[in-house]
Coordinates of C-alpha atoms in Angstrom, one line a residue:
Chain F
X1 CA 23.1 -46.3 -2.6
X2 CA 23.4 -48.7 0.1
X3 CA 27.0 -47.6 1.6
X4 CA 27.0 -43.8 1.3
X5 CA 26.3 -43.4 4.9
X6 CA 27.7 -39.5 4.8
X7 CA 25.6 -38.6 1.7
X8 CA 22.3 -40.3 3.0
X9 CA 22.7 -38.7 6.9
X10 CA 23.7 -35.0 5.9
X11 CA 21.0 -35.2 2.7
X12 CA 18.7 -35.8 5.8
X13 CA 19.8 -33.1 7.5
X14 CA 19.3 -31.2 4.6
X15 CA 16.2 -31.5 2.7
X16 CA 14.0 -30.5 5.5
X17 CA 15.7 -27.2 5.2
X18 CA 15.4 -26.6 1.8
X19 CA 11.2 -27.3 1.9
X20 CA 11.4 -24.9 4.6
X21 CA 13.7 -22.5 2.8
X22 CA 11.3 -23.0 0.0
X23 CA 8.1 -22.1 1.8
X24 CA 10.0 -18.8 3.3
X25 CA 10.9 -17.9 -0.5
X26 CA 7.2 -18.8 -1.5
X27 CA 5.7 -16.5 1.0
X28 CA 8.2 -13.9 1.4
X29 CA 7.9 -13.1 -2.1
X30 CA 5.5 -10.3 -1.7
X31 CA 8.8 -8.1 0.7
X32 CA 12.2 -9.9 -0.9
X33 CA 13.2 -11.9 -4.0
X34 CA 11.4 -14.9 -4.7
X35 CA 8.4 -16.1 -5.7
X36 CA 6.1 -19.0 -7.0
X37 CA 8.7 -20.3 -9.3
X38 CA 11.7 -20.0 -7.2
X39 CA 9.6 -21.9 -4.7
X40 CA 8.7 -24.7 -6.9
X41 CA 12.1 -25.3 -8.2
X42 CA 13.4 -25.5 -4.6
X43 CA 10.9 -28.1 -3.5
X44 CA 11.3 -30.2 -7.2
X45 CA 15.1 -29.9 -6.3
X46 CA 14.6 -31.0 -2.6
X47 CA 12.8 -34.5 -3.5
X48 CA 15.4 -34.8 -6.5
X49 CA 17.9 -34.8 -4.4
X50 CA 16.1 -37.6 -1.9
X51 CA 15.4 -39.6 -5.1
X52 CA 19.6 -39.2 -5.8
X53 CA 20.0 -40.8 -2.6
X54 CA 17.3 -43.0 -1.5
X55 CA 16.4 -43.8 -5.0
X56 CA 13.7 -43.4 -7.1
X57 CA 11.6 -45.8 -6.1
X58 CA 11.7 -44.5 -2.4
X59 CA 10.9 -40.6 -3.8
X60 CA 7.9 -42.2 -5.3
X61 CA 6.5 -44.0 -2.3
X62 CA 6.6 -40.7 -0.9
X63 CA 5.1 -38.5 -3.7
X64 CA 3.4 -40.8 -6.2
X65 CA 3.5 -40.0 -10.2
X66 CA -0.7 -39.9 -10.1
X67 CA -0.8 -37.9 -7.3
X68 CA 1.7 -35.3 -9.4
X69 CA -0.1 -35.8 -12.7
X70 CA -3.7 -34.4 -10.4
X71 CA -0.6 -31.4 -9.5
X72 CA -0.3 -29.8 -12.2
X73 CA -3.5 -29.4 -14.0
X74 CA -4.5 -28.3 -10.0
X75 CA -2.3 -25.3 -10.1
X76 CA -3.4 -23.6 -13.7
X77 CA -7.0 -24.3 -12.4
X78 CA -5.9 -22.2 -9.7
X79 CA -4.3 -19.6 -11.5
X80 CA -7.1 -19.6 -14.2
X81 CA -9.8 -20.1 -11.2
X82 CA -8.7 -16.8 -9.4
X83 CA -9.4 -14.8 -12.9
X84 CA -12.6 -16.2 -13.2
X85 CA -13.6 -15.7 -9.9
X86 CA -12.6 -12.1 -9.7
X87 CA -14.9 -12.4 -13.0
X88 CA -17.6 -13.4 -11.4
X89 CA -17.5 -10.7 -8.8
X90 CA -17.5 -7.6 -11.2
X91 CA -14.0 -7.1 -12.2
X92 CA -12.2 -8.1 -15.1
X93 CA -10.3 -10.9 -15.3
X94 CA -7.5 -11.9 -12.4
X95 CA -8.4 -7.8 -11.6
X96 CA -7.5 -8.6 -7.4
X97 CA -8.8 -5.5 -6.2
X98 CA -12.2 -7.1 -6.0
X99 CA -11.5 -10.0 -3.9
X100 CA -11.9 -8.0 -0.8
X101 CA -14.5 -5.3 -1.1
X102 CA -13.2 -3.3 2.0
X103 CA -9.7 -2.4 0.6
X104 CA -8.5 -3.3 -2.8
X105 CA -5.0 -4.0 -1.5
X106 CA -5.6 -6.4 0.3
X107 CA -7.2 -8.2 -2.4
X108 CA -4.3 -7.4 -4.4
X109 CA -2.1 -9.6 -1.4
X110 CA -5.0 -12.5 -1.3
X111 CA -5.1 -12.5 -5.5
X112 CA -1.0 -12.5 -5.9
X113 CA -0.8 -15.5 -2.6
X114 CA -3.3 -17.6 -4.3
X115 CA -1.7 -17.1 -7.9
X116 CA 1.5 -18.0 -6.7
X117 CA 0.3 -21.0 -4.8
X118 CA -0.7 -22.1 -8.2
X119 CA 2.3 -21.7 -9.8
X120 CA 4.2 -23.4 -6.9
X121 CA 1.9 -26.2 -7.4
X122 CA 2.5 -26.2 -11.3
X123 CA 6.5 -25.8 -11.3
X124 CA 7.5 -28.3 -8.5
X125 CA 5.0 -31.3 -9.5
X126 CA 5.9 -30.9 -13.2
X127 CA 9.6 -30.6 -12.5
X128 CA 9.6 -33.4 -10.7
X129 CA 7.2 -35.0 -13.2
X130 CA 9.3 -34.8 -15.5
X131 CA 12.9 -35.9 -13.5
X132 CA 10.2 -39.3 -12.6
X133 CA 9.8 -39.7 -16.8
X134 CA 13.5 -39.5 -17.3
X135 CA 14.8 -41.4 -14.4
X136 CA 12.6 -44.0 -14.6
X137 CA 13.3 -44.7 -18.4
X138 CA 17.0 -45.9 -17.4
X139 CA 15.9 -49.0 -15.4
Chain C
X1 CA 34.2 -1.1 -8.3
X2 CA 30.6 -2.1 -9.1
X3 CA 32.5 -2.3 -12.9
X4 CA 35.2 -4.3 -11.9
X5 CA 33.0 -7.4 -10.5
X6 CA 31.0 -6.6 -13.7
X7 CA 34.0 -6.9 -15.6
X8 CA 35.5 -9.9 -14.1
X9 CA 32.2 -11.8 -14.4
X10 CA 31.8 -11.3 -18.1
X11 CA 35.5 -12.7 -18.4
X12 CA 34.7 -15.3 -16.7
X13 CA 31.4 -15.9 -18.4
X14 CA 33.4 -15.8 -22.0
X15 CA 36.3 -18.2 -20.7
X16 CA 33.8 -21.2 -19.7
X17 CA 32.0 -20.8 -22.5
X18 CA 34.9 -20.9 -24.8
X19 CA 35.4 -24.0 -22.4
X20 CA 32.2 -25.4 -23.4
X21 CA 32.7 -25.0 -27.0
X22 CA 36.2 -26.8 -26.7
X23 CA 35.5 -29.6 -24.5
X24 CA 34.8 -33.1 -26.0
X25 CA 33.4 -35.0 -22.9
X26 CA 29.9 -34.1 -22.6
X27 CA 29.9 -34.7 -18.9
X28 CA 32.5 -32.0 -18.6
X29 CA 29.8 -30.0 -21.1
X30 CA 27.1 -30.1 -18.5
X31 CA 29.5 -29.5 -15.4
X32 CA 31.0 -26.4 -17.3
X33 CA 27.2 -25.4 -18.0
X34 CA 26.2 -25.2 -14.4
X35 CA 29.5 -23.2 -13.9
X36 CA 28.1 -21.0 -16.4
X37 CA 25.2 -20.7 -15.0
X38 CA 26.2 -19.8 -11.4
X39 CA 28.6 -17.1 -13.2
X40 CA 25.2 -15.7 -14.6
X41 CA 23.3 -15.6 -11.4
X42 CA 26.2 -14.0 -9.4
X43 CA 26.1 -11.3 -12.8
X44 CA 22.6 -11.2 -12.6
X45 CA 22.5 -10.0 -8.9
X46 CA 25.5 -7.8 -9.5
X47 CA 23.1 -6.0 -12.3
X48 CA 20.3 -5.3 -9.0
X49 CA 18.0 -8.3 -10.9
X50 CA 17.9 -10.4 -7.6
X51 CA 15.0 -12.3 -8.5
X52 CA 16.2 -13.1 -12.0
X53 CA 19.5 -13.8 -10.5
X54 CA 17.5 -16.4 -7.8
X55 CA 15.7 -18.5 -10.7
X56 CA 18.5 -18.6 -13.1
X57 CA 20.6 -20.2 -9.6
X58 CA 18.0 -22.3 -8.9
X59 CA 16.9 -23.6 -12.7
X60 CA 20.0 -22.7 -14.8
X61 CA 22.3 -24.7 -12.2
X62 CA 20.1 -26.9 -10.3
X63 CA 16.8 -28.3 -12.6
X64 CA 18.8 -28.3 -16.1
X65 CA 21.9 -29.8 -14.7
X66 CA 20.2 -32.4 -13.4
X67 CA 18.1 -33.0 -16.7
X68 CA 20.9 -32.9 -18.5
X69 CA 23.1 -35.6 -16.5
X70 CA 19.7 -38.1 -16.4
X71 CA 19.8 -37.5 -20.3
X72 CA 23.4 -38.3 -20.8
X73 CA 22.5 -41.3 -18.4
X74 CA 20.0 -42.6 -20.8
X75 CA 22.4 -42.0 -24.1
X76 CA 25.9 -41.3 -24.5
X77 CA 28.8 -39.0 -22.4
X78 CA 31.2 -38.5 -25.7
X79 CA 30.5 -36.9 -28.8
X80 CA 31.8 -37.7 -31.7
X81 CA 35.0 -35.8 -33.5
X82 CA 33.4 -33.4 -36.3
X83 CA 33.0 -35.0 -39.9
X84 CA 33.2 -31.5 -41.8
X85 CA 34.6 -28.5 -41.5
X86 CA 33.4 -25.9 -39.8
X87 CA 34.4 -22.9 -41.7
X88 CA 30.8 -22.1 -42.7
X89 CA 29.4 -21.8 -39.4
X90 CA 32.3 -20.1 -37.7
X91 CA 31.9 -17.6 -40.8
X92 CA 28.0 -17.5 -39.9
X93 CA 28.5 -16.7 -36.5
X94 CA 31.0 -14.2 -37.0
X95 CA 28.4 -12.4 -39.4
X96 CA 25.8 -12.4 -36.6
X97 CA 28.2 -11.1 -34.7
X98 CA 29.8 -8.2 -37.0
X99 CA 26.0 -7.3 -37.3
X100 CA 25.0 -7.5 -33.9
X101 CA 27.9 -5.2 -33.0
X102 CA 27.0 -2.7 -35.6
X103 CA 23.6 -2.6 -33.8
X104 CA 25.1 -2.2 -30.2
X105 CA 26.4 1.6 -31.0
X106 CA 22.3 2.4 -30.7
X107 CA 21.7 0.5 -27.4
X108 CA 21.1 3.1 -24.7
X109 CA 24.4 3.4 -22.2
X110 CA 24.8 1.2 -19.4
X111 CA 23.5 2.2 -16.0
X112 CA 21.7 5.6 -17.6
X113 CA 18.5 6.4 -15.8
X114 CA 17.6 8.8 -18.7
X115 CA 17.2 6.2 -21.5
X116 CA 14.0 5.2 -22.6
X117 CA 12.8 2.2 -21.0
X118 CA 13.7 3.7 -17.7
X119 CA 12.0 6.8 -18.1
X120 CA 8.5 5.5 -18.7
X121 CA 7.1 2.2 -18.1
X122 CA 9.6 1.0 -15.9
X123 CA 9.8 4.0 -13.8
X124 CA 5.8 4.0 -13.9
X125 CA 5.4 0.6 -12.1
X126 CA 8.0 1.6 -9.8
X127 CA 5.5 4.4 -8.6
X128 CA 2.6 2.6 -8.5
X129 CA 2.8 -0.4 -6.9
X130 CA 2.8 0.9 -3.2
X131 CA -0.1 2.9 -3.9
X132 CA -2.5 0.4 -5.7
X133 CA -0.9 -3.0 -4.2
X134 CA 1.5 -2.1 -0.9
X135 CA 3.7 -5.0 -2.2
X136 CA 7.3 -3.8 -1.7
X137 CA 8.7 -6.2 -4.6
X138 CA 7.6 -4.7 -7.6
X139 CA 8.8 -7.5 -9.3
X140 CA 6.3 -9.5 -7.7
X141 CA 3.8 -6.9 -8.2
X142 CA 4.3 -6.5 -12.1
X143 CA 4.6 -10.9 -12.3
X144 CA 1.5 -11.2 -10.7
X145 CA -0.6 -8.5 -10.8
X146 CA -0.1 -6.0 -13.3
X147 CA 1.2 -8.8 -16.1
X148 CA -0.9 -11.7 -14.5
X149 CA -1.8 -12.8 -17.8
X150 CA 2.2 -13.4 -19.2
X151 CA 2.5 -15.4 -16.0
X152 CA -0.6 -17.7 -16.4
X153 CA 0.6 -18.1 -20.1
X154 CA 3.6 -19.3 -18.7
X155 CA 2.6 -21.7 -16.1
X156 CA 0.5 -22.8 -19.0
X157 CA 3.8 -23.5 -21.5
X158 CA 5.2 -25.3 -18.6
X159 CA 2.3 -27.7 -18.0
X160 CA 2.0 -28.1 -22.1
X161 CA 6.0 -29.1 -21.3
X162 CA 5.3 -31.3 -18.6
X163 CA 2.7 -33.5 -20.8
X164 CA 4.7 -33.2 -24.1
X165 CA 7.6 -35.0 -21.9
X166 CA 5.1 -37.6 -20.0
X167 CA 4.0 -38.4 -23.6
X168 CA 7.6 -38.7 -25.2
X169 CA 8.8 -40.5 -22.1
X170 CA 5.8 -42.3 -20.3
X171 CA 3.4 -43.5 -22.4
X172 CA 6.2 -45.9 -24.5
X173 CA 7.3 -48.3 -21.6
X174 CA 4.0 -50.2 -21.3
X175 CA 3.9 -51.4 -25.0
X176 CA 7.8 -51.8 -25.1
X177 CA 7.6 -54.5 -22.1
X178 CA 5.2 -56.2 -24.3
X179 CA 7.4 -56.1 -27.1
X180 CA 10.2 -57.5 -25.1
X181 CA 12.8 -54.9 -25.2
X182 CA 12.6 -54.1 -28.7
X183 CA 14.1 -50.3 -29.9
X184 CA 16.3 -49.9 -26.7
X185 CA 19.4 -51.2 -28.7
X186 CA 22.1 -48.3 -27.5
Chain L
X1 CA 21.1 8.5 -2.3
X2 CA 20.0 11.4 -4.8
X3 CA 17.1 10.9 -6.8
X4 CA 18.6 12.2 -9.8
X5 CA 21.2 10.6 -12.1
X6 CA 22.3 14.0 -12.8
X7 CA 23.4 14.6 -9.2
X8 CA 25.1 11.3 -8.9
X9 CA 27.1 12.0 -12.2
X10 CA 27.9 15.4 -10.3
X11 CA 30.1 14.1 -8.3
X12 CA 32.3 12.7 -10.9
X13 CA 30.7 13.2 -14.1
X14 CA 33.6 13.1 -16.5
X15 CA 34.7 10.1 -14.9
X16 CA 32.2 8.3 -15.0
X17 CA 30.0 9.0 -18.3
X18 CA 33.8 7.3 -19.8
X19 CA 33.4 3.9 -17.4
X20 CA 29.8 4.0 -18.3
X21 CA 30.5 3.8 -21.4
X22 CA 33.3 1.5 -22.2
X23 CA 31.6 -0.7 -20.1
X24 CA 28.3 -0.2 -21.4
X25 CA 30.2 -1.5 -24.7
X26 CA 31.9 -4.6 -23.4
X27 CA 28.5 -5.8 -21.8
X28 CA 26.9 -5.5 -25.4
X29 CA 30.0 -7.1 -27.0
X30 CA 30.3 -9.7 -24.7
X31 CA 26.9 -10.5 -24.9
X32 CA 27.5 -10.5 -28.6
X33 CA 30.2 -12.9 -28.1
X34 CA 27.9 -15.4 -26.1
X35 CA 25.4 -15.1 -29.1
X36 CA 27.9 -16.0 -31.3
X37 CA 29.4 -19.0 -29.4
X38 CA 25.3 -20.1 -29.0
X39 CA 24.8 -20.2 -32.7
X40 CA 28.2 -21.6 -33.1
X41 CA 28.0 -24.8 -31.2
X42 CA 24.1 -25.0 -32.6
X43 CA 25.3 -25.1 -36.0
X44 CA 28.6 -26.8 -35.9
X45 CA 27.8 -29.3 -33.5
X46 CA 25.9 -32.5 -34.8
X47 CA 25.8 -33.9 -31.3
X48 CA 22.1 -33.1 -29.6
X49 CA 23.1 -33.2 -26.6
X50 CA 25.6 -30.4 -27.0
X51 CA 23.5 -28.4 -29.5
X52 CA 21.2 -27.8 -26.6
X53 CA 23.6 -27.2 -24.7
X54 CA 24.8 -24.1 -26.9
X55 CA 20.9 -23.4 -27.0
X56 CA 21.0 -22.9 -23.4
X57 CA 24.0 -19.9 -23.9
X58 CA 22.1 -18.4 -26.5
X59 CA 19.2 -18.2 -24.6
X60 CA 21.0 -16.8 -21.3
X61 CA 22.8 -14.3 -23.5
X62 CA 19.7 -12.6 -24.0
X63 CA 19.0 -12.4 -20.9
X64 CA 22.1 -10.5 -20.5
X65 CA 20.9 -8.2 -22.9
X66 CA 17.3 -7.1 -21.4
X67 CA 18.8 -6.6 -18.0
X68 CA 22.2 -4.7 -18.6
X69 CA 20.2 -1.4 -20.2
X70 CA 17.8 -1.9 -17.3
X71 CA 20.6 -1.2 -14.4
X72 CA 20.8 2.2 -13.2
X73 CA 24.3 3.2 -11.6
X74 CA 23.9 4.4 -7.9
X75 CA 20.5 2.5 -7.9
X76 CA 19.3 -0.6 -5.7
X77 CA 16.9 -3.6 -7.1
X78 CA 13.8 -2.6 -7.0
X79 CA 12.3 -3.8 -3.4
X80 CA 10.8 0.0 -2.1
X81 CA 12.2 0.5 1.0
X82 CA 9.5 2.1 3.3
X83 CA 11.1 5.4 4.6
X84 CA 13.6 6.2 2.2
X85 CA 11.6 8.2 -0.6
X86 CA 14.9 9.5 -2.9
X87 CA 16.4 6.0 -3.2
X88 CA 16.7 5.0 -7.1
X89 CA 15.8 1.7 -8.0
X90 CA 16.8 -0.4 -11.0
X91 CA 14.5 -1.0 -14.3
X92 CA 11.6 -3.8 -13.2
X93 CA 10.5 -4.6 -16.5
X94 CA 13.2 -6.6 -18.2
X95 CA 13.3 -8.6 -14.6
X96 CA 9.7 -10.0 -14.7
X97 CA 10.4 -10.7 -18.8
X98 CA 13.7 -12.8 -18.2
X99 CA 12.3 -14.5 -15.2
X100 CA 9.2 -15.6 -17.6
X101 CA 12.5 -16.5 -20.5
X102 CA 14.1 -18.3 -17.7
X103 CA 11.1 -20.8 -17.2
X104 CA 10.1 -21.0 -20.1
X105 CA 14.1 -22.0 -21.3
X106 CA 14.4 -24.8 -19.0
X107 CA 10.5 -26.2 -20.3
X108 CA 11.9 -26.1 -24.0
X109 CA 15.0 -28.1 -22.8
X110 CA 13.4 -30.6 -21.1
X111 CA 11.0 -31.7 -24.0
X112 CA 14.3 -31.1 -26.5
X113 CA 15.9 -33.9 -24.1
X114 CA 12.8 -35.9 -24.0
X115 CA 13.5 -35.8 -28.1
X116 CA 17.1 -36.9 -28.1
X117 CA 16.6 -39.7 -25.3
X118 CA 13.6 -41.0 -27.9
X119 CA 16.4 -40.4 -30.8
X120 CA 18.8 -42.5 -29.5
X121 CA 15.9 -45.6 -28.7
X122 CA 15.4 -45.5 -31.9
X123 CA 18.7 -45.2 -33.7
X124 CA 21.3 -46.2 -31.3
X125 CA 23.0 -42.8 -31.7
X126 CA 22.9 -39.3 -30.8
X127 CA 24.8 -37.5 -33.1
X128 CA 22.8 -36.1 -36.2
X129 CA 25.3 -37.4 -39.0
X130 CA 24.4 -40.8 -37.8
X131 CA 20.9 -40.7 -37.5
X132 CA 20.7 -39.1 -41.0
X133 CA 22.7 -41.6 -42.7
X134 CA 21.0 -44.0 -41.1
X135 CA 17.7 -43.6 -42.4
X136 CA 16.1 -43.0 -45.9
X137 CA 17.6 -39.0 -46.6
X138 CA 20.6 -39.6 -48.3

């Protein structure tokens, strides 16, 4: 994509906004629509688009295919590490309310943040994983 | 008016699919599909599911479209005119269908609070989760919290996804290189 | 906004109990309809690329069908607003199960595309007719 000068400068523009519209969507989940997944879609979707433009192997310089295969393993440990963590500190399994002993909802705020985190990890590095797997089989 | 956006929606919904089922050109399948998808996010927030309506935007129209056109990348962008008839599936669907329909007079109305699964576990979560979480979404609240489990389930499904794709896709190029382009004949 | 559907129906009851159900009806039947067209295209089509695409309608068909009974007329989606204590708020239930379907939908069509590219390495085709006569089945 040497001569699409429109497509590469507004793409620019753009994808910084959509990881920032992604983090808003990730941690606005808790008061409006949105979420872990939502999140992780967005951010798969923003690099997709920069590997669209800049080409693949330019995406990958920036976000390597090892560094995603560590991904998502990383976020189920997360997920699965808050449950057995809340485990260890009395409750039953991913049971929030224990992660702060002062008031249970705010472990219920901590619990949900770090679960999604997980999930955002999970859903935009296998997303993109798996764009990596079938772009790069067509060189 | 809340019915005539409803109303419109769903037409619009059954003409692009009728659209999909007609079309030849595949790359006119999957541009049709994202249509179709957009129709059902727009449907989805029109029905108060504004989350459900969000995803289905953002993986419906975005994530499978684009899996969709790298696939047809990699293979082929026409399909084939039909070898057989197609009597015997048309009469299979329309079975389904005559059946299904018989088993829509029992669905609960649209928009009744009173049915069933409004009444009690629905209307139950709505309740609680200010008191025992203070998180205003409750859809967020039942994902995380009071269904945590479904939801680690499912990140697990899509990480068992993710590998079964690395292996199908991945693992392959290494020996094929060695082979010297053997099996990419297309 | 009244907390009871009974009060909002007061207003026009008749009225509406008819809309509500007539189009109570044509959601179900064009759900209905979008289940057929799914299975359709899945069983008339031997081209993969297209029977996942009629996979995909199936599957958003259904979500069609968990989320209409969940919509309650005069309510909101359910994000409690602090300070207003009689507002009614749609079903939560069948959102958090269709936005589990959704993700789990597009998993399933990656790996069947992972499948079909793999199909047509190995026999140089996509559509099913092809690849069957192909090998050693008939």
């Amino acid at each position: 994509m040497r001569g699409h000068l429109i497509l590469r400068v507004v793409s620019k523009l753009l994808i910084p906004f959509l990881l920032l519209f992604a983090l808003y969507v990730q941690f606005h989940g808790d008061f409006g629509p949105g979420g872990g997944f939502q999140a992780g879609v967005i951010v798969a979707a923003a690099f997709v688009l920069y590997a669209l433009i800049f080409g693949l192997q330019a995406a990958q310089k920036i976000i390597s295919p090892a560094l995603l295969e560590v991904a998502v393993p990383l976020g189920v440990l997360i997920y699965a590490g808050v449950g057995v963590l809340t485990w260890s500190l009395g409750g039953n399994f991913l049971d929030y309310g224990m992660l702060d002993s002062h008031d249970p909802s705010h472990g219920q705020h901590l619990g949900i943040l770090l679960v999604e985190a997980g999930v955002l990890m999970t859903v935009s590095s296998t997303m993109l994983l798996i764009f990596y797997a079938f772009a790069g089989r067509g060189r | 008016m809340e019915f005539l956006i409803n109303l419109i929606l769903l037409l619009f919904l059954s003409a692009v699919t009728v659209a999909i089922i007609g079309v030849r050109n595949l790359f006119s399948v999957v541009v049709l599909g994202g249509a179709y998808s957009f129709l059902m996010a727009t449907l989805l927030i029109a029905m108060d599911a504004v989350d459900v309506g969000m995803t289905e935007a953002a993986v419906g129209a975005g994530v499978s479209t684009v899996l969709l056109l790298s696939a047809l990348h990699l293979t082929k962008t026409d399909e084939a005119p039909a070898r057989h008839s197609n009597v015997l599936a048309i009469a299979l669907s329309v079975l389904t269908g005559l059946v299904l329909v018989y088993g829509t007079w029992d669905l609960p109305r649209y928009g009744d609070s009173e049915n069933p699964m409004n009444t009690y576990v629905g209307a139950d979560y709505l309740e609680r989760s200010i008191p025992e979480t203070t998180v205003p979404n409750v859809v967020t609240s039942v994902l995380a919290s009071y269904r945590g489990y479904d939801t680690l389930g499912e990140t697990v499904v899509i990480f068992t996804a993710g590998i079964g794709v690395l292996m199908l896709l991945k693992g392959r190029r290494r020996k094929e290189d060695e082979d010297g382009e053997e099996g990419r004949q297309s | 906004m009244p907390l009871l559907a009974g009060d909002v129906e007061g207003m026009d009851m008749e009225g509406l109990n008819e809309l509500a159900f007539v189009l109570g009806g044509v959601n179900h039947w064009i759900t209905v309809f979008l289940i057929m067209a799914g299975l359709y295209i899945i069983v008339s089509r031997s081209n993969m690329i297209k029977k996942l695409v009629g996979l995909s309608i199936f599957q958003t068909s259904v979500y069609l069908l968990y989320v209409s009974p969940g919509k309650i007329i005069g309510g909101t989606a359910p994000i409690i607003i602090e300070g207003a204590e009689d507002q009614l708020y749609s079903n939560p239930l069948p959102h958090v199960l269709i936005l589990t379907a959704i993700v789990v939908g597009v998993a399933t069509l990656a790996l069947g595309l992972a499948l079909v590219v793999r199909v047509n390495e190995a026999y140089g085709s996509i559509e099913e007719d092809e690849v069957y006569s192909d090998g050693d089945w008939n």
